[in-house]
C-alpha cells in the first residue's frame, strides 16, 4: 500500500488514522510506504505495539528526504535518499540508497501468509476458543488456535450489550489468535457472540455470557391473587444517575416497565415495584432487566405463584 502521509503514528499527529491501521492489520498487509515527513522510519507494528508473534504485524516504511537539495552544509549526494524494493514470493527486500548509489540500509519483510494449512476438525477449532476475564482491569481476552488460518473463512466477535462493538477476523496468517475487549465491567452483565464461518461455508455461533454476581437481589415482598410487590437493590452509585427503567418480563413476554428513579427526586433510584393484573393461582417466572442511558445494564429473575 502506498500513501503520501503515514497514518500509523498516534499521538499528536493529525495524520494518524486508526481505521486505516485496522484495515491494514485485518488483512495482513505486508508493507505500507509513505513519505511526507522527509525522515526515515522503519517499523513493524500490530495494535500500536511490537507484534507478539512472527506471523503478526504490518511493516511501515516512512521514506527519507529524496530531493537532491541538501539541508544546511550536508553533501547533497549524501542527503538525498531513495529506495530499491524487490518483491519476491516469500519476502520483500528493501534497500536504502543515497544519490551516489551506495546501499545504506537493507531490510526484509517476510511473507507471513505462506505457512501451509494445518488440518483441524471443526470441533477442534471450536473447542480451542477460550475466554479469560481480568476482573481487576475489567477486560476479557478471547484466544483460539492458529489452525484457524485457512480452515476458517472469517469470525465476527460481537459485544451484545451497551457499546455493541464488533470485530471481524479473516486470518491472513496463523498469527491471529487473540483479541481483548475493555469495559467488561464487573458490576454489569456482559454477552459476547462469536459467529464463525468455516472454509466450506458452514457456520457456528458461540455465546460467552457473564452476569452480575448475585444479580440485583430480586425478591418478592408481598404476593397476592392479582398482584405482587417486588424489591431489588439499587444500581451501583456511579450508575444511579443514568438508570432509566426496569423492564418486567413474565413467562417470557414483556409485561410492563417501571421508572428507574423516583419522579420528582433527583436521581433517587426505585427499589420497589407493584406489578398488577396477574392471574390468581398462577406460577410466574419473572425476569427484570435494568436499562440506563448506555443501554442494557443487568438482569435478575425469580419464580413465584399468586394466591
PDB file of C-alpha atoms in Angstrom:
ATOM      1  CA  UNK A   1       0.000   0.000   0.000  1.00  0.00           C
ATOM      2  CA  UNK A   2       1.316   3.435  -0.872  1.00  0.00           C
ATOM      3  CA  UNK A   3       0.178   6.704   0.704  1.00  0.00           C
ATOM      4  CA  UNK A   4       1.528  10.229   0.967  1.00  0.00           C
ATOM      5  CA  UNK A   5       1.390  10.791   4.737  1.00  0.00           C
ATOM      6  CA  UNK A   6       1.988   7.914   7.183  1.00  0.00           C
ATOM      7  CA  UNK A   7      -1.228   7.118   9.042  1.00  0.00           C
ATOM      8  CA  UNK A   8       0.077   4.708  11.694  1.00  0.00           C
ATOM      9  CA  UNK A   9       1.770   7.077  14.163  1.00  0.00           C
ATOM     10  CA  UNK A  10      -0.508   8.047  17.081  1.00  0.00           C
ATOM     11  CA  UNK A  11      -0.046  10.930  19.480  1.00  0.00           C
ATOM     12  CA  UNK A  12      -0.392  14.491  18.286  1.00  0.00           C
ATOM     13  CA  UNK A  13      -0.145  13.615  14.604  1.00  0.00           C
ATOM     14  CA  UNK A  14      -3.236  14.698  12.710  1.00  0.00           C
ATOM     15  CA  UNK A  15      -2.235  12.143  10.071  1.00  0.00           C
ATOM     16  CA  UNK A  16      -2.960   9.210  12.406  1.00  0.00           C
ATOM     17  CA  UNK A  17      -5.912   7.227  11.018  1.00  0.00           C
ATOM     18  CA  UNK A  18      -6.776   4.280  13.291  1.00  0.00           C
ATOM     19  CA  UNK A  19      -9.417   2.943  10.886  1.00  0.00           C
ATOM     20  CA  UNK A  20      -6.788   2.640   8.128  1.00  0.00           C
ATOM     21  CA  UNK A  21      -4.467   0.866  10.574  1.00  0.00           C
ATOM     22  CA  UNK A  22      -7.228  -1.593  11.466  1.00  0.00           C
ATOM     23  CA  UNK A  23      -7.832  -2.455   7.798  1.00  0.00           C
ATOM     24  CA  UNK A  24      -4.107  -2.980   7.184  1.00  0.00           C
ATOM     25  CA  UNK A  25      -3.879  -5.269  10.221  1.00  0.00           C
ATOM     26  CA  UNK A  26      -7.070  -7.183   9.496  1.00  0.00           C
ATOM     27  CA  UNK A  27      -5.909  -8.277   6.057  1.00  0.00           C
ATOM     28  CA  UNK A  28      -2.241  -8.711   6.903  1.00  0.00           C
ATOM     29  CA  UNK A  29      -0.828  -6.058   4.569  1.00  0.00           C
ATOM     30  CA  UNK A  30       2.913  -6.685   4.297  1.00  0.00           C
ATOM     31  CA  UNK A  31       4.231  -3.193   3.627  1.00  0.00           C
ATOM     32  CA  UNK A  32       2.887   0.370   3.764  1.00  0.00           C
ATOM     33  CA  UNK A  33       5.001   3.042   2.046  1.00  0.00           C
ATOM     34  CA  UNK A  34       4.717   6.721   2.952  1.00  0.00           C
ATOM     35  CA  UNK A  35       6.712   9.952   2.952  1.00  0.00           C
ATOM     36  CA  UNK A  36       5.557  13.450   3.956  1.00  0.00           C
ATOM     37  CA  UNK A  37       7.902  13.975   6.918  1.00  0.00           C
ATOM     38  CA  UNK A  38      11.175  13.564   4.968  1.00  0.00           C
ATOM     39  CA  UNK A  39      12.508  11.349   7.765  1.00  0.00           C
ATOM     40  CA  UNK A  40      13.375   7.665   7.567  1.00  0.00           C
ATOM     41  CA  UNK A  41      11.359   5.368   9.827  1.00  0.00           C
ATOM     42  CA  UNK A  42      11.003   1.599   9.514  1.00  0.00           C
ATOM     43  CA  UNK A  43       8.926  -0.423  11.973  1.00  0.00           C
ATOM     44  CA  UNK A  44       6.602  -3.399  12.241  1.00  0.00           C
ATOM     45  CA  UNK A  45       3.562  -2.900  14.468  1.00  0.00           C
ATOM     46  CA  UNK A  46       0.339  -4.562  15.486  1.00  0.00           C
ATOM     47  CA  UNK A  47      -2.211  -2.611  17.534  1.00  0.00           C
ATOM     48  CA  UNK A  48       0.438   0.026  18.140  1.00  0.00           C
ATOM     49  CA  UNK A  49       2.990  -2.365  19.651  1.00  0.00           C
ATOM     50  CA  UNK A  50       5.666  -4.808  18.648  1.00  0.00           C
ATOM     51  CA  UNK A  51       3.878  -7.958  17.392  1.00  0.00           C
ATOM     52  CA  UNK A  52       3.601 -10.806  19.896  1.00  0.00           C
ATOM     53  CA  UNK A  53       4.451 -13.430  17.276  1.00  0.00           C
ATOM     54  CA  UNK A  54       6.247 -13.625  13.919  1.00  0.00           C
ATOM     55  CA  UNK A  55       3.023 -14.027  11.922  1.00  0.00           C
ATOM     56  CA  UNK A  56       1.510 -10.724  13.012  1.00  0.00           C
ATOM     57  CA  UNK A  57       2.142  -7.132  12.122  1.00  0.00           C
ATOM     58  CA  UNK A  58       2.216  -4.568   9.352  1.00  0.00           C
ATOM     59  CA  UNK A  59       5.546  -3.064   8.317  1.00  0.00           C
ATOM     60  CA  UNK A  60       5.595   0.694   7.751  1.00  0.00           C
ATOM     61  CA  UNK A  61       8.363   2.449   5.827  1.00  0.00           C
ATOM     62  CA  UNK A  62       8.363   6.221   6.091  1.00  0.00           C
ATOM     63  CA  UNK A  63      10.802   7.472   3.479  1.00  0.00           C
ATOM     64  CA  UNK A  64      13.660   9.928   3.985  1.00  0.00           C
ATOM     65  CA  UNK A  65      14.029  13.139   2.010  1.00  0.00           C
ATOM     66  CA  UNK A  66      14.562  12.341  -1.657  1.00  0.00           C
ATOM     67  CA  UNK A  67      15.368  15.785  -3.057  1.00  0.00           C
ATOM     68  CA  UNK A  68      18.899  16.490  -4.309  1.00  0.00           C
ATOM     69  CA  UNK A  69      18.885  19.829  -2.452  1.00  0.00           C
ATOM     70  CA  UNK A  70      20.506  19.285   0.936  1.00  0.00           C
ATOM     71  CA  UNK A  71      19.779  20.819   4.294  1.00  0.00           C
ATOM     72  CA  UNK A  72      22.494  23.079   5.710  1.00  0.00           C
ATOM     73  CA  UNK A  73      26.022  22.091   4.744  1.00  0.00           C
ATOM     74  CA  UNK A  74      25.232  18.417   4.080  1.00  0.00           C
ATOM     75  CA  UNK A  75      26.561  16.883   0.867  1.00  0.00           C
ATOM     76  CA  UNK A  76      23.507  16.735  -1.436  1.00  0.00           C
ATOM     77  CA  UNK A  77      24.551  13.295  -2.643  1.00  0.00           C
ATOM     78  CA  UNK A  78      24.624  12.042   0.945  1.00  0.00           C
ATOM     79  CA  UNK A  79      21.431  13.824   1.988  1.00  0.00           C
ATOM     80  CA  UNK A  80      19.208  12.604  -0.826  1.00  0.00           C
ATOM     81  CA  UNK A  81      17.845   9.108  -0.168  1.00  0.00           C
ATOM     82  CA  UNK A  82      15.950   6.630  -2.288  1.00  0.00           C
ATOM     83  CA  UNK A  83      14.764   3.028  -2.028  1.00  0.00           C
ATOM     84  CA  UNK A  84      15.060  -0.044  -4.212  1.00  0.00           C
ATOM     85  CA  UNK A  85      12.325  -2.547  -3.407  1.00  0.00           C
ATOM     86  CA  UNK A  86      12.346  -6.114  -4.731  1.00  0.00           C
ATOM     87  CA  UNK A  87       9.072  -8.016  -4.284  1.00  0.00           C
ATOM     88  CA  UNK A  88       9.705 -11.752  -4.158  1.00  0.00           C
ATOM     89  CA  UNK A  89       7.333 -14.626  -3.461  1.00  0.00           C
ATOM     90  CA  UNK A  90       8.414 -15.187   0.126  1.00  0.00           C
ATOM     91  CA  UNK A  91       9.674 -11.716   1.108  1.00  0.00           C
ATOM     92  CA  UNK A  92      10.120  -8.063   0.204  1.00  0.00           C
ATOM     93  CA  UNK A  93      13.707  -6.778   0.166  1.00  0.00           C
ATOM     94  CA  UNK A  94      14.202  -3.048   0.763  1.00  0.00           C
ATOM     95  CA  UNK A  95      17.475  -1.230   0.176  1.00  0.00           C
ATOM     96  CA  UNK A  96      18.004   2.402   1.093  1.00  0.00           C
ATOM     97  CA  UNK A  97      20.497   4.198  -1.149  1.00  0.00           C
ATOM     98  CA  UNK A  98      21.948   7.675  -1.390  1.00  0.00           C
ATOM     99  CA  UNK A  99      22.402   9.733  -4.531  1.00  0.00           C
ATOM    100  CA  UNK A 100      25.747   8.036  -5.150  1.00  0.00           C
ATOM    101  CA  UNK A 101      24.026   4.642  -5.278  1.00  0.00           C
ATOM    102  CA  UNK A 102      25.586   3.456  -2.009  1.00  0.00           C
ATOM    103  CA  UNK A 103      23.449   0.930  -0.145  1.00  0.00           C
ATOM    104  CA  UNK A 104      22.981   2.352   3.348  1.00  0.00           C
ATOM    105  CA  UNK A 105      20.386   0.019   4.875  1.00  0.00           C
ATOM    106  CA  UNK A 106      18.809  -3.299   3.930  1.00  0.00           C
ATOM    107  CA  UNK A 107      15.543  -4.715   5.295  1.00  0.00           C
ATOM    108  CA  UNK A 108      13.480  -7.831   4.642  1.00  0.00           C
ATOM    109  CA  UNK A 109       9.747  -8.195   5.158  1.00  0.00           C
ATOM    110  CA  UNK A 110       8.747 -11.855   5.188  1.00  0.00           C
ATOM    111  CA  UNK A 111       5.529 -13.084   3.601  1.00  0.00           C
ATOM    112  CA  UNK A 112       3.558 -14.292   6.634  1.00  0.00           C
ATOM    113  CA  UNK A 113       0.773 -15.846   4.565  1.00  0.00           C
ATOM    114  CA  UNK A 114       2.736 -18.756   3.124  1.00  0.00           C
ATOM    115  CA  UNK A 115       2.530 -21.166   6.048  1.00  0.00           C
ATOM    116  CA  UNK A 116       0.672 -24.319   4.876  1.00  0.00           C
ATOM    117  CA  UNK A 117      -2.756 -25.147   6.185  1.00  0.00           C
ATOM    118  CA  UNK A 118      -2.788 -27.348   9.274  1.00  0.00           C
ATOM    119  CA  UNK A 119      -5.713 -29.739   9.198  1.00  0.00           C
ATOM    120  CA  UNK A 120      -8.171 -29.485  12.079  1.00  0.00           C
ATOM    121  CA  UNK A 121     -11.747 -30.637  12.683  1.00  0.00           C
ATOM    122  CA  UNK A 122     -14.452 -28.081  13.315  1.00  0.00           C
ATOM    123  CA  UNK A 123     -14.873 -29.472  16.821  1.00  0.00           C
ATOM    124  CA  UNK A 124     -11.171 -28.985  17.497  1.00  0.00           C
ATOM    125  CA  UNK A 125     -11.317 -25.403  16.276  1.00  0.00           C
ATOM    126  CA  UNK A 126     -14.414 -24.588  18.327  1.00  0.00           C
ATOM    127  CA  UNK A 127     -13.001 -26.222  21.453  1.00  0.00           C
ATOM    128  CA  UNK A 128      -9.848 -24.133  21.119  1.00  0.00           C
ATOM    129  CA  UNK A 129     -11.783 -20.903  21.742  1.00  0.00           C
ATOM    130  CA  UNK A 130     -11.280 -19.636  25.273  1.00  0.00           C
ATOM    131  CA  UNK A 131     -12.353 -16.502  27.121  1.00  0.00           C
ATOM    132  CA  UNK A 132     -10.485 -15.149  30.120  1.00  0.00           C
ATOM    133  CA  UNK A 133     -11.754 -12.264  32.219  1.00  0.00           C
ATOM    134  CA  UNK A 134      -9.423  -9.944  34.086  1.00  0.00           C
ATOM    135  CA  UNK A 135     -11.712  -8.503  36.746  1.00  0.00           C
ATOM    136  CA  UNK A 136      -9.095  -6.097  38.076  1.00  0.00           C
ATOM    137  CA  UNK A 137      -8.600  -4.434  34.685  1.00  0.00           C
ATOM    138  CA  UNK A 138     -12.180  -5.153  33.517  1.00  0.00           C
ATOM    139  CA  UNK A 139     -11.099  -6.815  30.278  1.00  0.00           C
ATOM    140  CA  UNK A 140     -11.970 -10.046  28.526  1.00  0.00           C
ATOM    141  CA  UNK A 141      -9.486 -11.780  26.221  1.00  0.00           C
ATOM    142  CA  UNK A 142     -10.523 -14.324  23.608  1.00  0.00           C
ATOM    143  CA  UNK A 143      -7.967 -16.800  22.283  1.00  0.00           C
ATOM    144  CA  UNK A 144      -8.165 -19.529  19.627  1.00  0.00           C
ATOM    145  CA  UNK A 145      -5.981 -21.935  17.691  1.00  0.00           C
ATOM    146  CA  UNK A 146      -3.550 -20.770  14.972  1.00  0.00           C
ATOM    147  CA  UNK A 147      -5.172 -23.511  12.880  1.00  0.00           C
ATOM    148  CA  UNK A 148      -7.987 -21.057  12.119  1.00  0.00           C
ATOM    149  CA  UNK A 149      -5.643 -19.954   9.314  1.00  0.00           C
ATOM    150  CA  UNK A 150      -7.074 -21.427   6.058  1.00  0.00           C
ATOM    151  CA  UNK A 151      -9.633 -23.532   7.991  1.00  0.00           C
ATOM    152  CA  UNK A 152     -11.892 -20.611   8.922  1.00  0.00           C
ATOM    153  CA  UNK A 153     -13.015 -18.018   6.394  1.00  0.00           C
ATOM    154  CA  UNK A 154     -13.912 -15.398   8.987  1.00  0.00           C
ATOM    155  CA  UNK A 155     -15.002 -14.874  12.572  1.00  0.00           C
ATOM    156  CA  UNK A 156     -17.015 -11.978  13.960  1.00  0.00           C
ATOM    157  CA  UNK A 157     -16.929 -11.195  17.693  1.00  0.00           C
ATOM    158  CA  UNK A 158     -19.871  -9.063  18.777  1.00  0.00           C
ATOM    159  CA  UNK A 159     -20.395  -7.247  22.040  1.00  0.00           C
ATOM    160  CA  UNK A 160     -24.155  -7.625  22.519  1.00  0.00           C
ATOM    161  CA  UNK A 161     -24.700  -5.012  25.241  1.00  0.00           C
ATOM    162  CA  UNK A 162     -24.020  -1.263  25.519  1.00  0.00           C
ATOM    163  CA  UNK A 163     -21.198  -0.228  23.138  1.00  0.00           C
ATOM    164  CA  UNK A 164     -22.055  -3.155  20.826  1.00  0.00           C
ATOM    165  CA  UNK A 165     -18.554  -3.208  19.349  1.00  0.00           C
ATOM    166  CA  UNK A 166     -17.827  -5.693  16.587  1.00  0.00           C
ATOM    167  CA  UNK A 167     -14.543  -7.152  15.336  1.00  0.00           C
ATOM    168  CA  UNK A 168     -14.017  -9.067  12.086  1.00  0.00           C
ATOM    169  CA  UNK A 169     -11.136 -11.554  11.665  1.00  0.00           C
ATOM    170  CA  UNK A 170     -10.153 -13.161   8.351  1.00  0.00           C
ATOM    171  CA  UNK A 171      -6.922 -14.959   9.458  1.00  0.00           C
ATOM    172  CA  UNK A 172      -4.469 -14.000   6.693  1.00  0.00           C
ATOM    173  CA  UNK A 173      -1.757 -15.733   8.728  1.00  0.00           C
ATOM    174  CA  UNK A 174      -1.572 -18.125  11.718  1.00  0.00           C
ATOM    175  CA  UNK A 175      -0.685 -15.202  13.991  1.00  0.00           C
ATOM    176  CA  UNK A 176      -4.252 -14.031  14.524  1.00  0.00           C
ATOM    177  CA  UNK A 177      -5.061 -15.896  17.734  1.00  0.00           C
ATOM    178  CA  UNK A 178      -6.336 -13.357  20.263  1.00  0.00           C
ATOM    179  CA  UNK A 179      -8.441 -10.250  20.855  1.00  0.00           C
ATOM    180  CA  UNK A 180      -9.162  -8.242  24.006  1.00  0.00           C
ATOM    181  CA  UNK A 181     -12.176  -6.085  24.831  1.00  0.00           C
ATOM    182  CA  UNK A 182     -12.014  -3.478  27.553  1.00  0.00           C
ATOM    183  CA  UNK A 183     -15.047  -2.178  29.518  1.00  0.00           C
ATOM    184  CA  UNK A 184     -16.006  -5.680  30.658  1.00  0.00           C
ATOM    185  CA  UNK A 185     -17.472  -4.157  33.824  1.00  0.00           C
ATOM    186  CA  UNK A 186     -17.752  -6.390  36.875  1.00  0.00           C
ATOM    187  CA  UNK A 187     -20.972  -4.723  38.064  1.00  0.00           C
ATOM    188  CA  UNK A 188     -22.818  -5.168  34.760  1.00  0.00           C
ATOM    189  CA  UNK A 189     -23.927  -8.136  32.643  1.00  0.00           C
ATOM    190  CA  UNK A 190     -21.877  -8.885  29.526  1.00  0.00           C
ATOM    191  CA  UNK A 191     -22.610 -11.018  26.464  1.00  0.00           C
ATOM    192  CA  UNK A 192     -20.217 -11.752  23.591  1.00  0.00           C
ATOM    193  CA  UNK A 193     -21.333 -13.585  20.458  1.00  0.00           C
ATOM    194  CA  UNK A 194     -18.847 -15.315  18.158  1.00  0.00           C
ATOM    195  CA  UNK A 195     -20.022 -16.069  14.619  1.00  0.00           C
ATOM    196  CA  UNK A 196     -17.656 -18.454  12.839  1.00  0.00           C
ATOM    197  CA  UNK A 197     -17.745 -19.153   9.093  1.00  0.00           C
ATOM    198  CA  UNK A 198     -15.630 -22.167   8.143  1.00  0.00           C
ATOM    199  CA  UNK A 199     -13.764 -22.540   4.863  1.00  0.00           C
ATOM    200  CA  UNK A 200     -16.546 -24.771   3.493  1.00  0.00           C
ATOM    201  CA  UNK A 201     -19.182 -22.104   4.206  1.00  0.00           C
ATOM    202  CA  UNK A 202     -20.790 -23.768   7.234  1.00  0.00           C
ATOM    203  CA  UNK A 203     -21.337 -21.623  10.305  1.00  0.00           C
ATOM    204  CA  UNK A 204     -21.277 -21.922  14.071  1.00  0.00           C
ATOM    205  CA  UNK A 205     -22.317 -19.440  16.785  1.00  0.00           C
ATOM    206  CA  UNK A 206     -20.957 -19.359  20.326  1.00  0.00           C
ATOM    207  CA  UNK A 207     -22.007 -17.208  23.282  1.00  0.00           C
ATOM    208  CA  UNK A 208     -19.996 -16.148  26.302  1.00  0.00           C
ATOM    209  CA  UNK A 209     -22.259 -14.638  28.952  1.00  0.00           C
ATOM    210  CA  UNK A 210     -21.283 -13.111  32.279  1.00  0.00           C
ATOM    211  CA  UNK A 211     -23.921 -11.989  34.742  1.00  0.00           C
ATOM    212  CA  UNK A 212     -23.560  -9.565  37.616  1.00  0.00           C
ATOM    213  CA  UNK A 213     -22.734 -11.699  40.642  1.00  0.00           C
ATOM    214  CA  UNK A 214     -25.891 -12.059  42.742  1.00  0.00           C
ATOM    215  CA  UNK A 215     -27.965 -10.153  40.240  1.00  0.00           C
ATOM    216  CA  UNK A 216     -29.929  -7.241  41.681  1.00  0.00           C
ATOM    217  CA  UNK A 217     -31.150  -9.250  44.702  1.00  0.00           C
ATOM    218  CA  UNK A 218     -34.643  -9.525  43.191  1.00  0.00           C
ATOM    219  CA  UNK A 219     -37.252 -10.712  45.725  1.00  0.00           C
ATOM    220  CA  UNK A 220     -40.993 -10.805  46.261  1.00  0.00           C
ATOM    221  CA  UNK A 221     -42.114  -8.670  49.214  1.00  0.00           C
ATOM    222  CA  UNK A 222     -45.836  -9.437  49.049  1.00  0.00           C
ATOM    223  CA  UNK A 223     -47.704 -11.892  46.815  1.00  0.00           C
ATOM    224  CA  UNK A 224     -51.485 -11.572  46.349  1.00  0.00           C
ATOM    225  CA  UNK A 225     -54.023 -13.108  43.989  1.00  0.00           C
ATOM    226  CA  UNK A 226     -53.720 -10.453  41.271  1.00  0.00           C
ATOM    227  CA  UNK A 227     -50.558  -8.510  42.117  1.00  0.00           C
ATOM    228  CA  UNK A 228     -47.083  -8.782  43.563  1.00  0.00           C
ATOM    229  CA  UNK A 229     -44.712  -6.309  45.171  1.00  0.00           C
ATOM    230  CA  UNK A 230     -41.075  -6.889  44.228  1.00  0.00           C
ATOM    231  CA  UNK A 231     -37.917  -5.379  45.677  1.00  0.00           C
ATOM    232  CA  UNK A 232     -34.421  -5.116  44.262  1.00  0.00           C
ATOM    233  CA  UNK A 233     -31.127  -3.447  45.057  1.00  0.00           C
ATOM    234  CA  UNK A 234     -30.347  -0.008  43.626  1.00  0.00           C
ATOM    235  CA  UNK A 235     -27.644   0.208  40.948  1.00  0.00           C
ATOM    236  CA  UNK A 236     -24.054   0.872  41.918  1.00  0.00           C
ATOM    237  CA  UNK A 237     -23.616   4.509  42.912  1.00  0.00           C
ATOM    238  CA  UNK A 238     -21.871   5.502  39.678  1.00  0.00           C
ATOM    239  CA  UNK A 239     -24.884   4.214  37.692  1.00  0.00           C
ATOM    240  CA  UNK A 240     -27.610   5.829  39.814  1.00  0.00           C
ATOM    241  CA  UNK A 241     -27.615   8.950  37.653  1.00  0.00           C
ATOM    242  CA  UNK A 242     -28.089   7.054  34.387  1.00  0.00           C
ATOM    243  CA  UNK A 243     -30.663   4.383  35.316  1.00  0.00           C
ATOM    244  CA  UNK A 244     -33.731   4.797  33.088  1.00  0.00           C
ATOM    245  CA  UNK A 245     -36.140   1.930  33.558  1.00  0.00           C
ATOM    246  CA  UNK A 246     -36.769  -1.672  34.532  1.00  0.00           C
ATOM    247  CA  UNK A 247     -38.478  -3.941  32.005  1.00  0.00           C
ATOM    248  CA  UNK A 248     -40.553  -6.671  33.649  1.00  0.00           C
ATOM    249  CA  UNK A 249     -40.944  -9.957  31.753  1.00  0.00           C
ATOM    250  CA  UNK A 250     -43.454 -12.595  32.850  1.00  0.00           C
ATOM    251  CA  UNK A 251     -43.192 -16.101  31.397  1.00  0.00           C
ATOM    252  CA  UNK A 252     -41.046 -14.862  28.548  1.00  0.00           C
ATOM    253  CA  UNK A 253     -43.084 -11.818  27.476  1.00  0.00           C
ATOM    254  CA  UNK A 254     -42.648  -8.136  28.279  1.00  0.00           C
ATOM    255  CA  UNK A 255     -45.392  -7.333  30.810  1.00  0.00           C
ATOM    256  CA  UNK A 256     -44.667  -3.776  31.931  1.00  0.00           C
ATOM    257  CA  UNK A 257     -41.945  -1.229  32.611  1.00  0.00           C
ATOM    258  CA  UNK A 258     -41.253   0.947  35.635  1.00  0.00           C
ATOM    259  CA  UNK A 259     -39.184   4.097  36.031  1.00  0.00           C
ATOM    260  CA  UNK A 260     -35.627   3.728  37.186  1.00  0.00           C
ATOM    261  CA  UNK A 261     -35.804   6.739  39.503  1.00  0.00           C
ATOM    262  CA  UNK A 262     -38.481   8.192  41.774  1.00  0.00           C
ATOM    263  CA  UNK A 263     -40.287  11.054  39.963  1.00  0.00           C
ATOM    264  CA  UNK A 264     -39.512  14.467  41.421  1.00  0.00           C
ATOM    265  CA  UNK A 265     -36.491  13.242  43.346  1.00  0.00           C
ATOM    266  CA  UNK A 266     -33.045  13.919  41.966  1.00  0.00           C
ATOM    267  CA  UNK A 267     -31.526  10.583  40.909  1.00  0.00           C
ATOM    268  CA  UNK A 268     -33.101   8.586  43.754  1.00  0.00           C
ATOM    269  CA  UNK A 269     -33.369   5.042  42.342  1.00  0.00           C
ATOM    270  CA  UNK A 270     -36.513   2.928  42.542  1.00  0.00           C
ATOM    271  CA  UNK A 271     -36.042  -0.222  44.637  1.00  0.00           C
ATOM    272  CA  UNK A 272     -39.640  -1.481  44.819  1.00  0.00           C
ATOM    273  CA  UNK A 273     -42.440  -2.005  42.297  1.00  0.00           C
ATOM    274  CA  UNK A 274     -46.094  -3.105  42.351  1.00  0.00           C
ATOM    275  CA  UNK A 275     -46.963  -5.409  39.449  1.00  0.00           C
ATOM    276  CA  UNK A 276     -50.722  -5.629  38.888  1.00  0.00           C
ATOM    277  CA  UNK A 277     -53.059  -7.512  36.559  1.00  0.00           C
ATOM    278  CA  UNK A 278     -51.928 -11.053  37.376  1.00  0.00           C
ATOM    279  CA  UNK A 279     -53.992 -14.241  37.329  1.00  0.00           C
ATOM    280  CA  UNK A 280     -54.694 -15.957  40.641  1.00  0.00           C
ATOM    281  CA  UNK A 281     -53.126 -19.328  41.495  1.00  0.00           C
ATOM    282  CA  UNK A 282     -50.685 -18.968  38.605  1.00  0.00           C
ATOM    283  CA  UNK A 283     -46.958 -19.631  38.543  1.00  0.00           C
ATOM    284  CA  UNK A 284     -44.920 -16.821  37.045  1.00  0.00           C
ATOM    285  CA  UNK A 285     -41.291 -16.704  36.029  1.00  0.00           C
ATOM    286  CA  UNK A 286     -40.235 -13.077  36.280  1.00  0.00           C
ATOM    287  CA  UNK A 287     -37.178 -11.504  34.670  1.00  0.00           C
ATOM    288  CA  UNK A 288     -36.310  -7.889  35.480  1.00  0.00           C
ATOM    289  CA  UNK A 289     -33.932  -6.092  33.112  1.00  0.00           C
ATOM    290  CA  UNK A 290     -32.315  -2.797  34.074  1.00  0.00           C
ATOM    291  CA  UNK A 291     -31.595  -0.195  31.382  1.00  0.00           C
ATOM    292  CA  UNK A 292     -29.650   3.062  31.532  1.00  0.00           C
ATOM    293  CA  UNK A 293     -28.555   5.768  29.135  1.00  0.00           C
ATOM    294  CA  UNK A 294     -25.750   3.468  27.973  1.00  0.00           C
ATOM    295  CA  UNK A 295     -28.190   0.614  27.237  1.00  0.00           C
ATOM    296  CA  UNK A 296     -28.820  -2.709  28.970  1.00  0.00           C
ATOM    297  CA  UNK A 297     -27.104  -2.970  32.356  1.00  0.00           C
ATOM    298  CA  UNK A 298     -28.041  -6.214  34.112  1.00  0.00           C
ATOM    299  CA  UNK A 299     -30.960  -8.524  34.989  1.00  0.00           C
ATOM    300  CA  UNK A 300     -32.261 -10.906  37.628  1.00  0.00           C
ATOM    301  CA  UNK A 301     -35.046 -13.473  37.811  1.00  0.00           C
ATOM    302  CA  UNK A 302     -37.356 -15.239  40.267  1.00  0.00           C
ATOM    303  CA  UNK A 303     -40.315 -17.617  40.200  1.00  0.00           C
ATOM    304  CA  UNK A 304     -43.459 -17.180  42.333  1.00  0.00           C
ATOM    305  CA  UNK A 305     -47.103 -18.298  42.441  1.00  0.00           C
ATOM    306  CA  UNK A 306     -50.007 -15.955  43.062  1.00  0.00           C
ATOM    307  CA  UNK A 307     -52.562 -16.739  45.763  1.00  0.00           C
TER     308      UNK A 307
END
